[in-house]
Short mmCIF file of C-alpha atoms and ligand atoms in Angstrom, two decimals:
data_model
loop_
_atom_site.label_atom_id
_atom_site.label_comp_id
_atom_site.label_asym_id
_atom_site.label_seq_id
_atom_site.Cartn_x
_atom_site.Cartn_y
_atom_site.Cartn_z
CA MET A 1 55.50 137.00 142.47
CA LYS A 2 56.30 138.56 139.23
CA HIS A 3 59.87 137.95 137.85
CA ARG A 4 61.51 140.41 135.65
CA SER A 5 63.53 137.85 133.76
CA LEU A 6 60.33 136.16 132.57
CA ASP A 7 59.13 139.32 131.03
CA ILE A 8 62.54 140.08 129.53
CA ILE A 9 62.61 136.55 127.96
CA ARG A 10 59.14 136.86 126.51
CA ASP A 11 59.84 140.37 125.16
CA GLU A 12 63.15 139.15 123.59
CA HIS A 13 61.20 136.20 122.03
CA SER A 14 58.58 138.41 120.51
CA SER A 15 61.05 140.86 118.96
CA LEU A 16 63.05 137.97 117.64
CA ALA A 17 59.88 136.44 116.22
CA ALA A 18 59.06 139.83 114.51
CA MET A 19 62.53 140.10 113.14
CA LEU A 20 62.22 136.54 111.67
CA GLN A 21 58.93 137.33 110.23
CA SER A 22 60.12 140.44 108.69
CA MET A 23 63.10 138.65 107.22
CA ARG A 24 60.88 135.87 105.82
CA MET A 25 58.73 138.51 104.09
CA LEU A 26 61.85 140.09 102.61
CA VAL A 27 63.18 136.59 101.29
CA GLU A 28 59.76 135.88 99.78
CA ARG A 29 59.66 139.23 97.99
CA GLY A 30 63.26 138.71 96.80
CA PRO A 31 65.81 141.28 95.52
CA GLY A 32 63.50 142.73 92.86
CA ASP A 33 64.88 145.90 91.26
CA ASP A 34 66.87 146.94 94.42
CA PRO A 35 69.22 144.08 95.07
CA LYS A 36 71.75 146.26 96.94
CA ASN A 37 69.13 147.27 99.64
CA PHE A 38 67.79 143.84 99.82
CA PHE A 39 71.11 142.11 100.46
CA ASP A 40 72.26 144.98 102.85
CA VAL A 41 69.37 144.90 105.12
CA LEU A 42 69.10 141.15 105.17
CA ARG A 43 72.79 140.97 106.09
CA ALA A 44 72.23 143.61 108.75
CA MET A 45 69.41 141.66 110.33
CA LEU A 46 71.32 138.34 110.41
CA PHE A 47 74.28 140.13 112.02
CA TYR A 48 71.94 141.58 114.58
CA ILE A 49 70.65 138.11 115.47
CA ASP A 50 74.12 137.00 115.82
CA GLU A 51 75.00 139.74 118.10
CA PHE A 52 71.96 139.76 120.35
CA PRO A 53 69.96 136.70 120.80
CA GLU A 54 72.91 134.41 120.09
CA ARG A 55 75.35 136.08 122.50
CA LEU A 56 72.97 137.50 125.10
CA HIS A 57 69.83 135.53 125.20
CA HIS A 58 70.62 131.84 124.59
CA PRO A 59 73.78 131.53 126.75
CA LYS A 60 71.83 132.79 129.72
CA GLU A 61 69.13 130.19 129.13
CA THR A 62 71.59 127.45 128.64
CA GLU A 63 73.87 128.43 131.61
CA LEU A 64 71.29 129.66 134.19
CA LEU A 65 67.69 128.92 133.27
CA PHE A 66 67.88 125.39 132.01
CA PRO A 67 69.93 123.91 134.87
CA ALA A 68 67.74 125.45 137.49
CA VAL A 69 64.54 124.13 135.75
CA LEU A 70 66.01 120.73 135.37
CA LYS A 71 66.85 120.55 138.95
CA GLY A 72 63.28 121.39 140.03
CA SER A 73 61.37 119.66 137.18
CA PRO A 74 63.32 116.52 136.08
CA GLY A 75 60.45 115.72 133.68
CA THR A 76 61.61 118.55 131.41
CA ALA A 77 64.92 116.71 130.74
CA ASP A 78 63.92 115.74 127.11
CA ALA A 79 62.67 119.19 126.20
CA ILE A 80 65.76 120.83 127.79
CA ALA A 81 68.12 118.46 126.02
CA ARG A 82 66.48 119.38 122.74
CA LEU A 83 66.47 123.13 123.45
CA ASP A 84 70.20 122.93 124.26
CA ARG A 85 70.84 121.22 120.95
CA ASP A 86 68.91 123.94 119.26
CA HIS A 87 71.08 126.60 120.81
CA GLU A 88 74.18 124.95 119.37
CA TYR A 89 72.55 124.65 115.96
CA THR A 90 71.27 128.24 115.72
CA GLU A 91 74.62 129.76 116.74
CA LYS A 92 76.36 127.93 113.98
CA ALA A 93 73.34 128.27 111.38
CA VAL A 94 73.19 132.00 111.67
CA ARG A 95 76.78 132.19 110.36
CA ASP A 96 76.13 129.52 107.74
CA ILE A 97 73.13 131.45 106.55
CA GLN A 98 75.08 134.76 106.33
CA HIS A 99 77.49 132.82 104.13
CA LEU A 100 74.89 131.26 101.97
CA LEU A 101 73.40 134.86 101.58
CA LEU A 102 76.75 136.07 100.36
CA GLY A 103 76.79 133.31 97.81
CA TRP A 104 73.36 134.39 96.42
CA GLU A 105 74.60 138.07 96.38
CA LEU A 106 77.87 137.49 94.62
CA LEU A 107 76.99 134.47 92.38
CA GLY A 108 73.46 135.16 91.60
CA GLU A 109 70.15 133.33 91.35
CA SER A 110 71.58 129.79 91.12
CA ARG A 111 72.29 130.20 94.84
CA ARG A 112 68.93 131.41 95.78
CA VAL A 113 67.26 127.95 96.49
CA ILE A 114 70.04 126.66 98.67
CA PHE A 115 69.88 129.96 100.64
CA THR A 116 66.03 129.83 100.98
CA GLU A 117 66.00 126.31 102.19
CA ALA A 118 68.48 126.71 104.84
CA PHE A 119 66.85 130.00 105.93
CA THR A 120 63.34 128.39 106.09
CA LYS A 121 64.52 125.63 108.12
CA TYR A 122 66.26 127.96 110.45
CA VAL A 123 63.18 130.25 110.86
CA ASP A 124 60.76 127.39 111.53
CA MET A 125 62.97 125.75 113.97
CA TYR A 126 63.56 128.92 115.88
CA ILE A 127 59.76 129.66 116.17
CA GLU A 128 59.13 126.20 117.48
CA HIS A 129 62.11 126.60 119.74
CA MET A 130 60.67 129.86 121.44
CA ARG A 131 57.18 128.12 121.61
CA MET A 132 58.72 125.10 123.54
CA GLU A 133 60.55 127.33 125.97
CA GLU A 134 57.45 129.33 126.56
CA GLN A 135 55.11 126.48 127.04
CA GLU A 136 57.31 123.98 128.74
CA VAL A 137 60.24 125.67 130.36
CA LEU A 138 58.95 128.96 131.62
CA PRO A 139 55.82 127.41 133.38
CA ALA A 140 58.06 124.76 135.07
CA ALA A 141 60.50 127.68 136.15
CA GLU A 142 57.52 129.46 137.64
CA LYS A 143 56.65 126.43 139.74
CA THR A 144 60.04 125.43 141.15
CA LEU A 145 62.71 128.11 140.98
CA SER A 146 64.02 129.38 144.30
CA GLU A 147 64.31 133.16 145.07
CA ALA A 148 68.11 133.04 144.86
CA GLU A 149 67.65 131.46 141.29
CA TRP A 150 65.28 134.16 140.23
CA LYS A 151 67.63 136.93 141.50
CA ALA A 152 70.53 135.35 139.47
CA LEU A 153 68.22 135.19 136.43
CA ASP A 154 66.76 138.64 136.82
CA ASP A 155 70.12 140.22 137.20
CA ALA A 156 71.59 138.46 134.20
CA PHE A 157 68.66 139.21 131.74
CA ALA A 158 68.33 142.79 133.02
CA MET A 159 71.80 143.46 131.44
CA ASN A 160 70.69 142.48 127.86
CA CYS A 161 68.66 145.63 127.18
CA ASP A 162 67.80 144.48 123.65
CA PRO A 163 66.73 147.60 121.73
CA LEU A 164 64.50 145.55 119.43
CA THR A 165 62.12 145.12 122.25
CA GLY A 166 61.38 148.94 121.85
CA LYS A 167 62.07 149.36 125.59
CA TYR A 168 65.81 150.40 125.52
CA LYS A 169 67.78 152.83 123.71
CA PRO A 170 70.48 151.01 121.52
CA ASP A 171 73.93 151.09 122.85
CA PRO A 172 75.89 153.77 120.75
CA VAL A 173 77.90 150.95 119.14
CA TYR A 174 74.65 149.32 117.75
CA ASP A 175 72.96 152.64 116.88
CA ARG A 176 73.80 152.75 113.17
CA LEU A 177 73.03 149.03 112.65
CA PHE A 178 69.70 149.33 114.43
CA THR A 179 68.65 152.36 112.48
CA ARG A 180 69.54 150.81 109.21
CA ILE A 181 67.34 147.75 110.05
CA VAL A 182 64.42 149.82 111.19
CA MET A 183 64.47 152.17 108.30
CA ARG A 184 64.67 149.49 105.58
CA ALA A 185 63.24 146.18 106.85
CA PRO A 186 59.54 145.49 106.31
CA ALA A 187 56.98 145.38 109.06
CA PRO A 188 56.61 144.04 111.81
CA ILE A 189 60.18 145.25 112.58
CA GLY A 190 60.69 148.20 110.32
CA LEU A 191 59.16 150.97 108.26
CA GLY A 192 60.52 149.78 104.87
FE1 FE2 B 201 66.47 129.47 123.68
FE1 FE2 B 202 64.61 131.82 124.60
#
C-alpha cells in the first residue's frame, strides 16, 4: 500500500535539500559586486524556510508522525527524541540566522564569519536530520502504522502544497516571494 504522506514528506525533504544546497553555494560565492541582490535573495530563502518547512512540515512530524511511530516501534525512541530536539533547534536557528545575516549586511565583513559558522552548522544538521527521518523513521512507519494513522497523516500533509516541490502552484500570498527566489537563486533551486 502506497501512502501519499510518505511521498509528500520525501518531496518536501528534497526541495528543502535543494534550497539548502543553493544557499550554501550562494554563501560560498559571497556578496561579490552585487551585495544587494545577494542579501535580498538569501533573506528571501531563509524567510521561505521559516514559512514552509518550519511551520508546515516539522510540526506535523512532531505531532502526528513521531508519536505514531514511537507507539509501534519503541526502538526508535532515541532517534525520535533527537529529531524532536532538532525541530526545536531549527525553528529558532532559522530566526537567529536571519538576524546574523542582517548583521553581515548592515555591519559588513567583520560579521561574515559568525554568520557562516552558524549557517554551516544549521545546513549540516538539517541534511543529517532528513537522512535520519528517511532511513529510520519512515521505514518504521511503513511497518507499523494503522490505516487510521495513515489517513490522518495523508490528510495533514496533503494540505501543505509546498510550491518548491514543483508540484503545486504557489498560494497568491507567496507568489512574489517564490518568483524572487526562483529568478535569483543559483541551481538547483533557481535560475540565477
Ligand atoms: Fe523533521
Ligand atoms: Fe522531515
